[in-house]
CSV table of C-alpha atoms in Angstrom, one decimal:
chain,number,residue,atom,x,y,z
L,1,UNK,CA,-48.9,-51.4,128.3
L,2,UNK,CA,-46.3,-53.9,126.4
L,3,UNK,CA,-47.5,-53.0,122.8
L,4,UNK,CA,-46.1,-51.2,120.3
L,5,UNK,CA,-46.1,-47.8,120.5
L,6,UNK,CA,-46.2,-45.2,117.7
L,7,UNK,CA,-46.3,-41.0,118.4
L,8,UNK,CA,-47.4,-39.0,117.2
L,9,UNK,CA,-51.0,-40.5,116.7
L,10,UNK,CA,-51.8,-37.3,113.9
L,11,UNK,CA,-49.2,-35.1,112.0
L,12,UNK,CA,-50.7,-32.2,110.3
L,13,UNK,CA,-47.9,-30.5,107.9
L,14,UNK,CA,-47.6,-28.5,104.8
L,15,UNK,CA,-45.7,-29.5,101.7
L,16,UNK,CA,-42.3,-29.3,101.5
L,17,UNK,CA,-41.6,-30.2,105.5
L,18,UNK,CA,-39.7,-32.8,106.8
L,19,UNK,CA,-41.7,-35.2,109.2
L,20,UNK,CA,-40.3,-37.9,111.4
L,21,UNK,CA,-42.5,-40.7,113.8
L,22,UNK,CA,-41.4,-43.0,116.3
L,23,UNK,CA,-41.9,-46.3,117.0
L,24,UNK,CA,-41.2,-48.2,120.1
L,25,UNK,CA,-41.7,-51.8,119.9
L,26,UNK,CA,-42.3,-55.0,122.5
L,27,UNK,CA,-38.9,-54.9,124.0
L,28,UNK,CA,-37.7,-58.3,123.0
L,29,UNK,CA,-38.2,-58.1,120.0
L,30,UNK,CA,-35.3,-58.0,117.4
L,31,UNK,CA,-37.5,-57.4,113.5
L,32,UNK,CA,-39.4,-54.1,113.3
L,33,UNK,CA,-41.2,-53.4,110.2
L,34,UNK,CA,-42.4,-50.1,108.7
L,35,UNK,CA,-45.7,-50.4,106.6
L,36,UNK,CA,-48.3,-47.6,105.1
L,37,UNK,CA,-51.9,-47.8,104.9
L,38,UNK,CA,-53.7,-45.4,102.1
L,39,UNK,CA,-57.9,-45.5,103.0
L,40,UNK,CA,-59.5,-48.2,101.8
L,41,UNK,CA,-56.2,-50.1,100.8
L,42,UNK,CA,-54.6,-52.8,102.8
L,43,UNK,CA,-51.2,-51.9,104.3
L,44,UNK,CA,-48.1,-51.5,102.0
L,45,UNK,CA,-44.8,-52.7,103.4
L,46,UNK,CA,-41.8,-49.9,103.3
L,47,UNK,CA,-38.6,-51.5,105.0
L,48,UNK,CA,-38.0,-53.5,108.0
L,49,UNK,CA,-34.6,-54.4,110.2
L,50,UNK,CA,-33.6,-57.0,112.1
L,51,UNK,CA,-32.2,-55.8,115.2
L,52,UNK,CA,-30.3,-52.4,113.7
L,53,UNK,CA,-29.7,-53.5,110.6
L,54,UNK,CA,-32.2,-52.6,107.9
L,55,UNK,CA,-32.2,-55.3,105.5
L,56,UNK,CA,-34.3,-54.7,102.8
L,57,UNK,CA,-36.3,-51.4,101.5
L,58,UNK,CA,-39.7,-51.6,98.9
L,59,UNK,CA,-38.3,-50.6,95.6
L,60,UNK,CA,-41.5,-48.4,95.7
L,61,UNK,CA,-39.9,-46.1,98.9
L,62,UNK,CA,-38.7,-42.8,97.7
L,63,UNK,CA,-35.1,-41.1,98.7
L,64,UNK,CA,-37.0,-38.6,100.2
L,65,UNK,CA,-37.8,-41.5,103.0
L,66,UNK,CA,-35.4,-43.0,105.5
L,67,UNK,CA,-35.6,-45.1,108.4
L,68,UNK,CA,-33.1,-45.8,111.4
L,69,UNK,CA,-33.3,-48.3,114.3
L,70,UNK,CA,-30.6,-46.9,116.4
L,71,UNK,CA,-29.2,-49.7,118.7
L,72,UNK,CA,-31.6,-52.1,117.9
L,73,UNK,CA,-34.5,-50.6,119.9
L,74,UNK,CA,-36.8,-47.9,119.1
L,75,UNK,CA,-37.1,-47.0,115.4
L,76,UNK,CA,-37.9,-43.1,113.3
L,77,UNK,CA,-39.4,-42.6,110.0
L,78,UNK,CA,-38.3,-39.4,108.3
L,79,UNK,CA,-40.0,-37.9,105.2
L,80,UNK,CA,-38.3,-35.6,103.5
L,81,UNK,CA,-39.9,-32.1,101.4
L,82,UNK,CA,-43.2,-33.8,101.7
L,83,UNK,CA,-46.0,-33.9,99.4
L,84,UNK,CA,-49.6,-34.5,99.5
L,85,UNK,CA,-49.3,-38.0,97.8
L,86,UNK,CA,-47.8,-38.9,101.6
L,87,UNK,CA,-50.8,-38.4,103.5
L,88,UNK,CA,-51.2,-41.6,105.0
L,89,UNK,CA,-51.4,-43.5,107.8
L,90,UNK,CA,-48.4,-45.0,109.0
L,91,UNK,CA,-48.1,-48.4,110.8
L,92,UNK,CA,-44.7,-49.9,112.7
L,93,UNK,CA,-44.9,-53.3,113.7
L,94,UNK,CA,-42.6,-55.6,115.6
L,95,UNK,CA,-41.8,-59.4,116.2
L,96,UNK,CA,-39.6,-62.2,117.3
L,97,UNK,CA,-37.4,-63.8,114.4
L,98,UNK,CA,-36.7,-67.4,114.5
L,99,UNK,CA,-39.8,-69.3,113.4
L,100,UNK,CA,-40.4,-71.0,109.9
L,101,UNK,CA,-44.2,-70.1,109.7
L,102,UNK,CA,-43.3,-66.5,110.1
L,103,UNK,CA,-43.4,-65.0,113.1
L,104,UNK,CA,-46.2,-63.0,114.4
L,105,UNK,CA,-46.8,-59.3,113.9
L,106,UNK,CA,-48.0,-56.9,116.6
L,107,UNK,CA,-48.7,-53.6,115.1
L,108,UNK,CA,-49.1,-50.1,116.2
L,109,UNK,CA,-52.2,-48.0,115.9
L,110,UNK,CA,-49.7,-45.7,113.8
L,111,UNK,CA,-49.3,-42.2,112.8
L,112,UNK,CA,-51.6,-40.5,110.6
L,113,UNK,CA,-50.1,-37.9,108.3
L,114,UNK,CA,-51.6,-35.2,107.1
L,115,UNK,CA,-50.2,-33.1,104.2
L,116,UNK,CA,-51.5,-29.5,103.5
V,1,UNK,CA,-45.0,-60.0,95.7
V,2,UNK,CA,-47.5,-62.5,97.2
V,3,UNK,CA,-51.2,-61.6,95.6
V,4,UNK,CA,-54.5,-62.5,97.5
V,5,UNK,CA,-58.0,-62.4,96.2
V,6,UNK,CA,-60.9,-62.0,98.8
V,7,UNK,CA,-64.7,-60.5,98.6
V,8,UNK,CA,-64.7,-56.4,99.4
V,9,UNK,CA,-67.4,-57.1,101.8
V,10,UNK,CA,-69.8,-59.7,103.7
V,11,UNK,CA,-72.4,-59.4,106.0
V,12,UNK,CA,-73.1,-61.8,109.0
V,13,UNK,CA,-76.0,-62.3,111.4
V,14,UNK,CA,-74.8,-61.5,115.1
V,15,UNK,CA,-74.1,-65.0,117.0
V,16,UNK,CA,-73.8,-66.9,113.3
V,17,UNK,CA,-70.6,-68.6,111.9
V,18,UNK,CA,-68.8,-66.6,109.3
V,19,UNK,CA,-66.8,-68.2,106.2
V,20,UNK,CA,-64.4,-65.7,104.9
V,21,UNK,CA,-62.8,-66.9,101.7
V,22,UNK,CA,-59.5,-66.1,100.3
V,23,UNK,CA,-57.8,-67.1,96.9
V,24,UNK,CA,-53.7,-67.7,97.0
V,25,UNK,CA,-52.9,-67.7,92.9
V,26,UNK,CA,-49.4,-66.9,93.8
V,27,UNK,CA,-49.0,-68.9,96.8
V,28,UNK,CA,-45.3,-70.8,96.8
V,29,UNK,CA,-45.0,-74.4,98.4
V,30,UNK,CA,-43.3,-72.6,101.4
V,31,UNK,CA,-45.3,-69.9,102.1
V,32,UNK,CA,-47.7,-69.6,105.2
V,33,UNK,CA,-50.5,-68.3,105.0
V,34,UNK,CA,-51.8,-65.5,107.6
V,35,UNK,CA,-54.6,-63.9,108.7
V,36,UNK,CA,-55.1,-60.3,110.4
V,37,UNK,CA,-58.0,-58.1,111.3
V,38,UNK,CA,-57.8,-54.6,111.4
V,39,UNK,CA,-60.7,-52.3,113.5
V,40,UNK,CA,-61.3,-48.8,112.8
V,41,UNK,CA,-58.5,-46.7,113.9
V,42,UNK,CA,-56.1,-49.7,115.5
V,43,UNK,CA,-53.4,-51.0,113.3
V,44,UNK,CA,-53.8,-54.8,111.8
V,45,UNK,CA,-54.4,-57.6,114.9
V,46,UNK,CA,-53.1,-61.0,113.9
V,47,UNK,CA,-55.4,-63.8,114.0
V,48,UNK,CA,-54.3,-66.9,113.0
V,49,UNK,CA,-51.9,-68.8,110.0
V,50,UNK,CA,-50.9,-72.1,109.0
V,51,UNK,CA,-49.6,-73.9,106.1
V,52,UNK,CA,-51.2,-77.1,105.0
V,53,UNK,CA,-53.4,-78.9,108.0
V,54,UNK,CA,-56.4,-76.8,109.2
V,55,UNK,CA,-55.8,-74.9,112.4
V,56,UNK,CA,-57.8,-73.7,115.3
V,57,UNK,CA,-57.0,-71.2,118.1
V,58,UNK,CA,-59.4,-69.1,120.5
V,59,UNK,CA,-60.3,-66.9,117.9
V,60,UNK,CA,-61.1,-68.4,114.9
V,61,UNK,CA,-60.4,-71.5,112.5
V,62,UNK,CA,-58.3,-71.5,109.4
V,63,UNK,CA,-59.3,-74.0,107.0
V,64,UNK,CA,-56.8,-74.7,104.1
V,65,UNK,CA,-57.6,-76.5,100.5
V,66,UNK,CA,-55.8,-79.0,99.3
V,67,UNK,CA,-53.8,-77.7,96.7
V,68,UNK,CA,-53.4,-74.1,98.8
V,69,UNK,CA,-54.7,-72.3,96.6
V,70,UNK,CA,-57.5,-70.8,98.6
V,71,UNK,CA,-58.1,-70.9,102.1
V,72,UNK,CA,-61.1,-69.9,104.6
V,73,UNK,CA,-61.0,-68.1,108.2
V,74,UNK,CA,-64.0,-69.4,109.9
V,75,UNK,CA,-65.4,-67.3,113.0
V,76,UNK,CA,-67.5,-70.0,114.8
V,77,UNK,CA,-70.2,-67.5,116.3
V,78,UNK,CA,-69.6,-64.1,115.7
V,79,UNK,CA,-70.1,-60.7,118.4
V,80,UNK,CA,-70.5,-57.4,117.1
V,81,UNK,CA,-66.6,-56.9,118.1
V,82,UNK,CA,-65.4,-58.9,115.1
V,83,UNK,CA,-66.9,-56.4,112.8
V,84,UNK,CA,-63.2,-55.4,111.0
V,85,UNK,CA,-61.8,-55.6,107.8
V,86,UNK,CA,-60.2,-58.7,107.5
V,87,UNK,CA,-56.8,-59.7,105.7
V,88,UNK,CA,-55.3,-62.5,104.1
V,89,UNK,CA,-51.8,-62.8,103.7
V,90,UNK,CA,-48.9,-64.8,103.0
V,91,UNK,CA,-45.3,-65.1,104.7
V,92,UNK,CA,-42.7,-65.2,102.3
V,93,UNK,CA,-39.3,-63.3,102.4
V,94,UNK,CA,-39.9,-61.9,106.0
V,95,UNK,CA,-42.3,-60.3,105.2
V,96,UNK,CA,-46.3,-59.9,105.0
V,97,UNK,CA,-47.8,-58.4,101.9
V,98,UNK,CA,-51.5,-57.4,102.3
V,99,UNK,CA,-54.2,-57.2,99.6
V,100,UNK,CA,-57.6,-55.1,100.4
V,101,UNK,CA,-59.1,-57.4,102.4
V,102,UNK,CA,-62.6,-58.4,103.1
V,103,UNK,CA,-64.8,-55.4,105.1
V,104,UNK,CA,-67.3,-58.2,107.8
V,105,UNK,CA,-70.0,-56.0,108.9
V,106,UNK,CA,-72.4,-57.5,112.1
V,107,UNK,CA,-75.9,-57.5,112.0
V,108,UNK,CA,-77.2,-57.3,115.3
């Protein structure tokens, strides 16, 4: 399987524990973006990079969050002392840069977190 | 941010064509606009985008108004597989921003 790949699939944790997923994307790609779905909402985009850099955060992502991309490749999500307004589920997507039209995303099945 | 407007939910006959509307108030003169699906427990799937002239792939159509300010994916005959919540979206500063979408239920 080529796809994007997100683990854990379910995170169970009680406030005030740190939590961090991976995502490993289509290998050649270079943008990997980190988005997080609340039921019944549409996904809401938290940061993205382009290769490792991250170039741009939503203004509405805590501190307590923070994302690396490590050599340009696989990415982690860490949540900080985390609370119950986190429980969500959380969706990594990757793609190819270059295009005009906006490239094409191809998105994990993501990691749902639960906070207890 | 981008800012879509589309129905919470339709319904569709199994084997009928489906209209899905979506209106772009804040679309700019640059931005594409994209479609996705999303199925229960998968993250989005994309489906199809463009930016002025109507487009057609092996999925669906996307049929765009004049002025852009709405648009319409168009499945031509749909299966019980394309029940989903469906999202329209525009491109604009790398990134996708998603409204609630548009919940297609099948109707065997």
């Amino acid at each position: 399987d080529t796809g994007v790949s997100q683990n854990p699939r379910h995170k169970i944790t009680k406030r005030g524990q740190n939590v961090t997923f991976r995502c490993d994307p289509i290998s050649e790609h270079n943008r990997l973006y980190w988005y997080r779905q609340t039921l019944g909402q549409g996904p809401e985009f938290l940061t993205y990079f382009q290769n490792e850099a991250q170039l741009e955060k939503s203004r509405l992502l805590s501190d307590r969050f923070s994302a690396e991309r490590p050599k340009g490749s696989f990415s982690t999500l860490e949540i900080q002392r985390t609370e119950q307004g986190d429980s969500a589920m959380y969706l990594c997507a990757s793609s190819l840069s270059g295009t005009v039209s906006g490239e094409k995303l191809f998105f994990g099945s993501g990691t749902q977190l639960s906070v207890l | 941010d981008a800012k879509t407007t589309q129905p919470n939910s339709m319904e569709s006959n199994e084997e009928e064509p489906v209209h899905l509307p979506c209106n772009h108030s804040t679309i700019s003169g640059t931005d594409y606009i994209h479609w996705y699906r999303q199925l229960p427990s998968q993250g989005p799937e994309y489906v199809i985008h463009g930016l002025t002239s109507n487009v057609n792939n092996r999925m669906a159509s996307l049929a765009i108004a004049e002025d852009r300010k709405s648009s319409t994916l168009i499945l031509h005959r749909a299966t019980l597989r394309d029940a989903a919540v469906y999202y329209c979206t525009h491109y604009r500063n790398e990134k996708l921003t998603f409204g609630t979408g548009t919940r297609l239920t099948i109707i065997p």
